[in-house]
Tab-separated table of C-alpha atoms in Angstrom:
chain	number	residue	atom	x	y	z
A	4	MET	CA	-44.868	15.641	-26.444
A	5	GLU	CA	-45.550	19.704	-27.619
A	6	ASN	CA	-43.610	21.182	-24.790
A	7	TRP	CA	-40.345	19.703	-23.725
A	8	ASP	CA	-39.977	22.727	-21.261
A	9	GLU	CA	-42.563	21.515	-18.851
A	10	ILE	CA	-41.335	18.087	-19.084
A	11	LYS	CA	-37.866	18.399	-18.213
A	12	THR	CA	-39.399	21.298	-15.516
A	13	ALA	CA	-41.793	18.229	-13.715
A	14	TYR	CA	-39.057	15.744	-14.024
A	15	GLN	CA	-36.610	18.175	-12.033
A	16	VAL	CA	-39.802	18.742	-9.256
A	17	ALA	CA	-39.705	14.926	-9.196
A	18	ARG	CA	-36.186	14.577	-8.616
A	19	MET	CA	-35.811	17.436	-5.904
A	20	GLY	CA	-39.482	16.677	-4.667
A	21	THR	CA	-40.137	20.450	-4.198
A	22	VAL	CA	-40.855	23.613	-6.119
A	23	SER	CA	-38.050	25.773	-5.112
A	24	GLY	CA	-35.035	22.688	-5.456
A	25	ALA	CA	-36.535	22.266	-8.780
A	26	ALA	CA	-36.253	26.135	-9.601
A	27	ASP	CA	-32.433	26.629	-7.773
A	28	VAL	CA	-31.535	23.582	-10.605
A	29	LEU	CA	-33.374	25.521	-13.716
A	30	GLY	CA	-32.431	28.608	-12.660
A	31	VAL	CA	-35.840	29.752	-12.948
A	32	HIS	CA	-38.332	31.408	-10.869
A	33	HIS	CA	-40.645	29.341	-8.610
A	34	ALA	CA	-43.865	30.602	-10.497
A	35	THR	CA	-42.669	29.374	-13.762
A	36	VAL	CA	-42.195	26.066	-12.302
A	37	ILE	CA	-45.664	25.874	-11.135
A	38	ARG	CA	-46.809	27.041	-14.555
A	39	HIS	CA	-45.180	24.330	-16.435
A	40	ILE	CA	-46.610	21.814	-13.962
A	41	ASP	CA	-49.817	23.000	-14.008
A	42	ALA	CA	-49.808	23.434	-18.183
A	43	LEU	CA	-48.617	19.665	-18.464
A	44	GLU	CA	-51.611	18.489	-16.041
A	45	ALA	CA	-54.454	20.099	-18.056
A	46	ARG	CA	-52.933	18.905	-21.384
A	47	LEU	CA	-52.430	15.356	-19.650
A	48	GLY	CA	-55.645	15.573	-17.756
A	49	VAL	CA	-53.752	13.624	-14.941
A	50	LYS	CA	-52.530	14.673	-12.059
A	51	LEU	CA	-48.675	14.210	-11.738
A	52	PHE	CA	-48.108	14.899	-8.036
A	53	GLN	CA	-49.805	14.877	-4.770
A	54	ARG	CA	-49.284	18.182	-3.309
A	55	HIS	CA	-48.711	18.363	0.447
A	56	ALA	CA	-46.629	20.356	3.252
A	57	ARG	CA	-43.543	18.881	2.104
A	58	GLY	CA	-42.974	19.188	-1.196
A	59	TYR	CA	-44.423	16.880	-4.593
A	60	THR	CA	-44.539	13.632	-4.170
A	61	PRO	CA	-45.179	11.841	-7.886
A	62	THR	CA	-48.535	9.813	-8.604
A	63	GLU	CA	-48.828	6.439	-10.463
A	64	ALA	CA	-48.873	8.473	-13.828
A	65	GLY	CA	-46.172	11.237	-12.936
A	66	ASP	CA	-43.650	7.753	-12.091
A	67	ASP	CA	-44.442	6.629	-15.942
A	68	LEU	CA	-43.537	10.295	-17.275
A	69	PHE	CA	-40.429	10.782	-15.586
A	70	ARG	CA	-39.006	7.294	-15.941
A	71	VAL	CA	-39.380	8.218	-19.858
A	72	ALA	CA	-38.397	11.620	-18.929
A	73	GLN	CA	-35.238	10.733	-17.369
A	74	ALA	CA	-34.045	8.768	-20.226
A	75	THR	CA	-34.771	11.282	-22.740
A	76	ASP	CA	-32.533	13.809	-20.533
A	77	ASP	CA	-29.440	11.375	-20.530
A	78	GLN	CA	-29.615	11.207	-24.247
A	79	PHE	CA	-30.059	15.006	-24.758
A	80	SER	CA	-27.186	15.351	-22.516
A	81	GLN	CA	-25.236	12.943	-24.409
A	82	LEU	CA	-26.294	14.449	-27.665
A	83	SER	CA	-25.503	18.239	-26.132
A	84	GLY	CA	-21.844	17.251	-25.111
A	85	ARG	CA	-21.267	15.551	-28.355
A	86	ILE	CA	-22.069	19.056	-30.192
A	87	LYS	CA	-20.298	20.801	-27.857
A	88	GLY	CA	-17.141	19.034	-28.436
A	89	ARG	CA	-17.400	17.173	-24.663
A	90	GLY	CA	-18.104	13.986	-26.188
A	91	THR	CA	-15.922	12.282	-23.553
A	92	GLU	CA	-17.321	14.042	-20.242
A	93	VAL	CA	-18.766	11.910	-17.633
A	94	SER	CA	-21.274	13.539	-15.751
A	95	GLY	CA	-25.243	13.720	-14.425
A	96	GLU	CA	-27.304	10.977	-12.471
A	97	LEU	CA	-26.035	7.671	-12.570
A	98	VAL	CA	-28.264	5.076	-11.466
A	99	VAL	CA	-27.233	1.571	-10.632
A	100	THR	CA	-28.809	-1.047	-9.370
A	101	SER	CA	-28.228	-4.826	-7.774
A	102	LEU	CA	-29.070	-7.397	-5.308
A	103	VAL	CA	-28.614	-6.251	-1.906
A	104	SER	CA	-26.033	-9.068	-1.143
A	105	LEU	CA	-23.623	-7.290	-3.049
A	106	ALA	CA	-23.844	-3.958	-1.893
A	107	PRO	CA	-20.698	-4.479	0.409
A	108	ARG	CA	-18.662	-5.043	-3.240
A	109	MET	CA	-20.896	-2.377	-5.068
A	110	VAL	CA	-20.918	0.425	-2.730
A	111	PRO	CA	-16.712	1.153	-2.759
A	112	VAL	CA	-16.877	0.505	-6.083
A	113	LEU	CA	-19.166	3.280	-7.074
A	114	THR	CA	-17.388	5.602	-4.618
A	115	ASP	CA	-13.917	5.606	-6.101
A	116	PHE	CA	-15.685	5.510	-9.600
A	117	GLN	CA	-17.461	9.037	-8.606
A	118	GLN	CA	-13.744	9.836	-7.254
A	119	GLN	CA	-12.454	9.744	-10.761
A	120	HIS	CA	-15.496	11.506	-11.850
A	121	PRO	CA	-16.680	14.146	-9.413
A	122	ASP	CA	-19.556	15.470	-11.379
A	123	VAL	CA	-21.373	12.179	-11.287
A	124	ILE	CA	-24.396	12.227	-8.680
A	125	VAL	CA	-24.479	7.963	-7.935
A	126	ARG	CA	-28.277	6.672	-6.898
A	127	TYR	CA	-28.016	2.847	-5.860
A	128	LEU	CA	-30.965	0.789	-5.872
A	129	THR	CA	-31.150	-2.464	-4.164
A	130	GLY	CA	-34.795	-2.687	-3.476
A	131	ASP	CA	-36.568	-6.616	-4.128
A	132	ARG	CA	-38.259	-5.188	-7.233
A	133	LEU	CA	-36.844	-5.369	-10.870
A	134	PHE	CA	-36.237	-2.054	-11.679
A	135	ARG	CA	-37.254	-1.714	-15.585
A	136	LEU	CA	-34.759	-0.100	-17.284
A	137	GLU	CA	-37.207	1.040	-20.836
A	138	TYR	CA	-38.329	3.167	-18.455
A	139	GLY	CA	-35.539	4.642	-17.490
A	140	GLU	CA	-35.801	3.418	-13.534
A	141	ALA	CA	-31.656	2.330	-13.989
A	142	HIS	CA	-28.898	2.905	-16.208
A	143	VAL	CA	-26.938	-0.201	-15.157
A	144	ALA	CA	-28.386	-3.533	-13.441
A	145	VAL	CA	-26.505	-6.316	-12.170
A	146	ARG	CA	-28.293	-9.242	-12.011
A	147	ALA	CA	-28.724	-12.792	-10.927
A	148	GLY	CA	-29.753	-16.302	-12.507
A	149	ASN	CA	-31.200	-16.555	-16.022
A	150	ALA	CA	-29.778	-14.320	-18.944
A	151	PRO	CA	-32.317	-11.521	-18.923
A	152	ASP	CA	-34.712	-11.452	-21.882
A	153	GLN	CA	-36.578	-8.354	-21.724
A	154	PRO	CA	-36.444	-6.415	-25.050
A	155	ASP	CA	-34.302	-4.003	-25.956
A	156	ASN	CA	-31.888	-4.634	-23.417
A	157	VAL	CA	-28.196	-5.494	-23.754
A	158	VAL	CA	-27.402	-8.044	-21.721
A	159	GLN	CA	-23.524	-9.131	-21.306
A	160	PRO	CA	-22.000	-12.131	-18.879
A	161	PHE	CA	-20.551	-10.810	-15.721
A	162	VAL	CA	-19.509	-13.021	-12.833
A	163	ARG	CA	-20.782	-15.801	-10.635
A	164	THR	CA	-21.679	-14.956	-7.292
A	165	SER	CA	-19.603	-17.323	-5.091
A	166	VAL	CA	-21.449	-18.702	-1.347
A	167	GLY	CA	-20.476	-21.365	1.280
A	168	LEU	CA	-21.598	-22.531	4.522
A	169	TYR	CA	-20.228	-20.843	7.237
A	170	ALA	CA	-20.861	-20.680	11.403
A	171	THR	CA	-18.834	-18.473	13.924
A	172	ARG	CA	-16.153	-19.774	15.776
A	173	LYS	CA	-18.346	-19.594	18.870
A	174	TYR	CA	-21.024	-21.639	17.092
A	175	ILE	CA	-18.268	-24.490	16.436
A	176	ALA	CA	-17.110	-24.227	20.011
A	177	ASP	CA	-20.384	-24.441	21.492
A	178	HIS	CA	-21.859	-27.530	18.522
A	179	GLY	CA	-19.053	-28.673	17.329
A	180	HIS	CA	-17.849	-28.969	13.541
A	181	PRO	CA	-19.894	-31.439	11.147
A	182	ASP	CA	-17.357	-33.571	9.199
A	183	ASP	CA	-19.997	-33.235	6.162
A	184	ILE	CA	-23.781	-32.113	5.402
A	185	ALA	CA	-24.889	-35.869	5.747
A	186	THR	CA	-23.460	-35.715	9.796
A	187	ALA	CA	-24.971	-32.745	10.846
A	188	LYS	CA	-28.190	-33.966	11.805
A	189	GLY	CA	-29.206	-31.984	14.941
A	190	HIS	CA	-27.039	-28.791	14.079
A	191	ARG	CA	-29.242	-25.342	13.570
A	192	PHE	CA	-29.030	-24.112	9.838
A	193	VAL	CA	-29.625	-20.529	8.837
A	194	SER	CA	-31.958	-20.130	5.231
A	195	HIS	CA	-34.668	-18.593	3.742
A	196	ASP	CA	-37.919	-18.807	4.689
A	197	ALA	CA	-39.430	-19.663	1.590
A	198	ALA	CA	-39.349	-23.400	0.778
A	199	ASP	CA	-39.484	-22.667	-3.040
A	200	ASN	CA	-36.598	-20.078	-3.228
A	201	ARG	CA	-34.896	-20.783	-6.530
A	202	ALA	CA	-31.309	-19.938	-5.359
A	203	PRO	CA	-29.481	-22.820	-6.006
A	204	PHE	CA	-27.852	-22.745	-2.159
A	205	HIS	CA	-30.825	-22.926	-0.628
A	206	LYS	CA	-32.338	-25.667	-2.517
A	207	TRP	CA	-29.734	-27.746	-1.896
A	208	LEU	CA	-29.575	-27.070	1.413
A	209	ARG	CA	-33.257	-27.919	1.849
A	210	SER	CA	-32.604	-31.231	-0.086
A	211	GLN	CA	-30.035	-31.990	2.508
A	212	VAL	CA	-31.256	-31.631	5.662
A	213	SER	CA	-34.532	-32.054	7.737
A	214	GLU	CA	-37.151	-29.102	7.857
A	215	ASP	CA	-36.379	-29.123	11.352
A	216	ASP	CA	-33.020	-28.208	11.718
A	217	ILE	CA	-33.755	-24.983	10.053
A	218	THR	CA	-34.267	-23.316	12.889
A	219	PHE	CA	-33.503	-19.455	11.549
A	220	ARG	CA	-35.609	-18.386	8.872
A	221	SER	CA	-35.979	-14.959	7.070
A	222	ALA	CA	-37.162	-13.772	3.649
A	223	ASP	CA	-34.410	-10.859	3.543
A	224	VAL	CA	-30.813	-11.989	2.714
A	225	ARG	CA	-29.602	-9.319	4.703
A	226	ALA	CA	-31.316	-10.637	8.084
A	227	LEU	CA	-29.575	-14.426	7.155
A	228	GLU	CA	-26.120	-13.086	6.667
A	229	GLN	CA	-26.599	-11.127	9.627
A	230	ALA	CA	-27.914	-14.348	11.666
A	231	VAL	CA	-24.807	-16.058	10.865
A	232	LEU	CA	-22.710	-13.314	12.177
A	233	ALA	CA	-24.526	-13.047	15.381
A	234	GLY	CA	-24.077	-17.451	15.749
A	235	ALA	CA	-27.786	-18.179	15.400
A	236	GLY	CA	-26.169	-20.994	12.899
A	237	ILE	CA	-24.550	-22.889	9.841
A	238	GLY	CA	-25.407	-20.805	6.895
A	239	PHE	CA	-24.819	-19.383	3.460
A	240	TYR	CA	-22.242	-16.121	3.517
A	241	PRO	CA	-20.719	-14.863	0.005
A	242	VAL	CA	-16.940	-16.628	0.197
A	243	LEU	CA	-15.014	-13.136	-0.819
A	244	GLU	CA	-16.491	-11.618	2.533
A	245	ALA	CA	-16.580	-14.655	4.530
A	246	ARG	CA	-12.751	-15.528	3.757
A	247	ALA	CA	-11.917	-11.917	5.424
A	248	ASN	CA	-13.530	-12.640	8.364
A	249	PRO	CA	-11.662	-14.374	10.821
A	250	ASP	CA	-14.920	-15.064	13.356
A	251	LEU	CA	-16.219	-17.064	9.954
A	252	VAL	CA	-15.278	-20.853	9.661
A	253	GLU	CA	-15.739	-22.729	6.863
A	254	ILE	CA	-18.032	-25.651	7.180
A	255	MET	CA	-17.743	-27.339	3.797
A	256	THR	CA	-15.965	-26.617	0.537
A	257	PRO	CA	-18.130	-24.514	-1.891
A	258	ARG	CA	-19.744	-26.226	-3.990
A	259	GLU	CA	-19.730	-25.292	-8.058
A	260	ASP	CA	-23.917	-25.390	-8.302
A	261	TRP	CA	-24.123	-22.800	-5.460
A	262	SER	CA	-22.891	-20.168	-7.378
A	263	ALA	CA	-25.318	-18.092	-9.967
A	264	PRO	CA	-24.087	-16.449	-12.815
A	265	LEU	CA	-24.549	-12.426	-12.936
A	266	TRP	CA	-25.191	-10.245	-15.892
A	267	LEU	CA	-24.552	-6.672	-16.634
A	268	VAL	CA	-27.843	-5.265	-18.110
A	269	THR	CA	-28.267	-1.950	-19.618
A	270	HIS	CA	-30.879	-0.301	-22.340
A	271	VAL	CA	-29.917	-0.177	-25.976
A	272	ASP	CA	-30.870	3.992	-25.894
A	273	LEU	CA	-28.219	4.244	-23.241
A	274	HIS	CA	-25.877	1.544	-23.648
A	275	ARG	CA	-23.356	3.985	-25.636
A	276	THR	CA	-23.594	7.131	-23.594
A	277	ASN	CA	-20.131	8.020	-21.981
A	278	LYS	CA	-21.210	7.599	-18.594
A	279	VAL	CA	-22.713	4.240	-19.032
A	280	GLN	CA	-19.684	3.117	-21.140
A	281	ALA	CA	-17.677	4.359	-18.186
A	282	PHE	CA	-19.332	2.844	-15.586
A	283	ARG	CA	-18.994	-0.206	-17.290
A	284	THR	CA	-15.561	-0.549	-18.011
A	285	PHE	CA	-14.699	0.921	-14.353
A	286	LEU	CA	-16.806	-1.981	-12.846
A	287	LYS	CA	-15.857	-5.179	-15.463
A	288	ASP	CA	-12.085	-4.439	-13.631
A	289	ARG	CA	-12.806	-3.894	-10.430
A	290	SER	CA	-14.736	-7.398	-10.357
A	291	LYS	CA	-11.833	-9.289	-11.717
A	292	HIS	CA	-11.230	-10.833	-8.281
A	293	TRP	CA	-14.651	-11.671	-7.465
A	294	LYS	CA	-14.926	-15.103	-8.740
A	295	VAL	CA	-13.555	-16.740	-5.604
A	296	LEU	CA	-13.826	-20.759	-5.403
């Protein structure tokens, strides 16, 4: 691209959502920001923003450009640090994505990391879609299931998720504690709404109990966990969190085939940046106790 300043300006508008916010970050007049955006849109022949009363929202074309710009900005920052002799500095935006079910573990880790590196701005993404590292949508991803095979990603084994079947003490008092899954007919179960859900523990449960006994269903993992806590029935819950909750009773010993591997994924262009390396090392150290069976 002919003018990196224009791209950087538009990137900051996308981050901040307003011209004035971008101007403050860049240390320029707001008229300069508008001029850069207009020039960039004219050069590309597309609209990068929807203008509205609350500020600027990126269009689809804008999103594509800014993902690349974010990755490029990270690389420039890393290069600048090396040139200026600040090669060990950890600062700027850190974007991490994972399954929402890992939030109770990831958020404390991210918070502690930020306390050690107060110049880091954390963005933690837990949406249902797969965030694309090659477009700069995230710096570090924690993914489940089969090993990710996207080109140009650095994939490393992380830990395994461990879940178990639990119910509340009140549920047990009202309905009894089944001796095993074979004697659980007539009990109420909490499970995923989709019969073809690929999670190994949900597949196992549907092979063991009647569809009529799955009385609370949802496609949202958070809703399923809340249903178990509310006493809606017997359902799966992360072992580490469940064993810290005195109100939850383990129905049966967790099986190895209920667990699933997690993978630590970074893009090759950003894998060796100080920020990414520092967080990966920190996360690996803090996750050593996550494997529970």
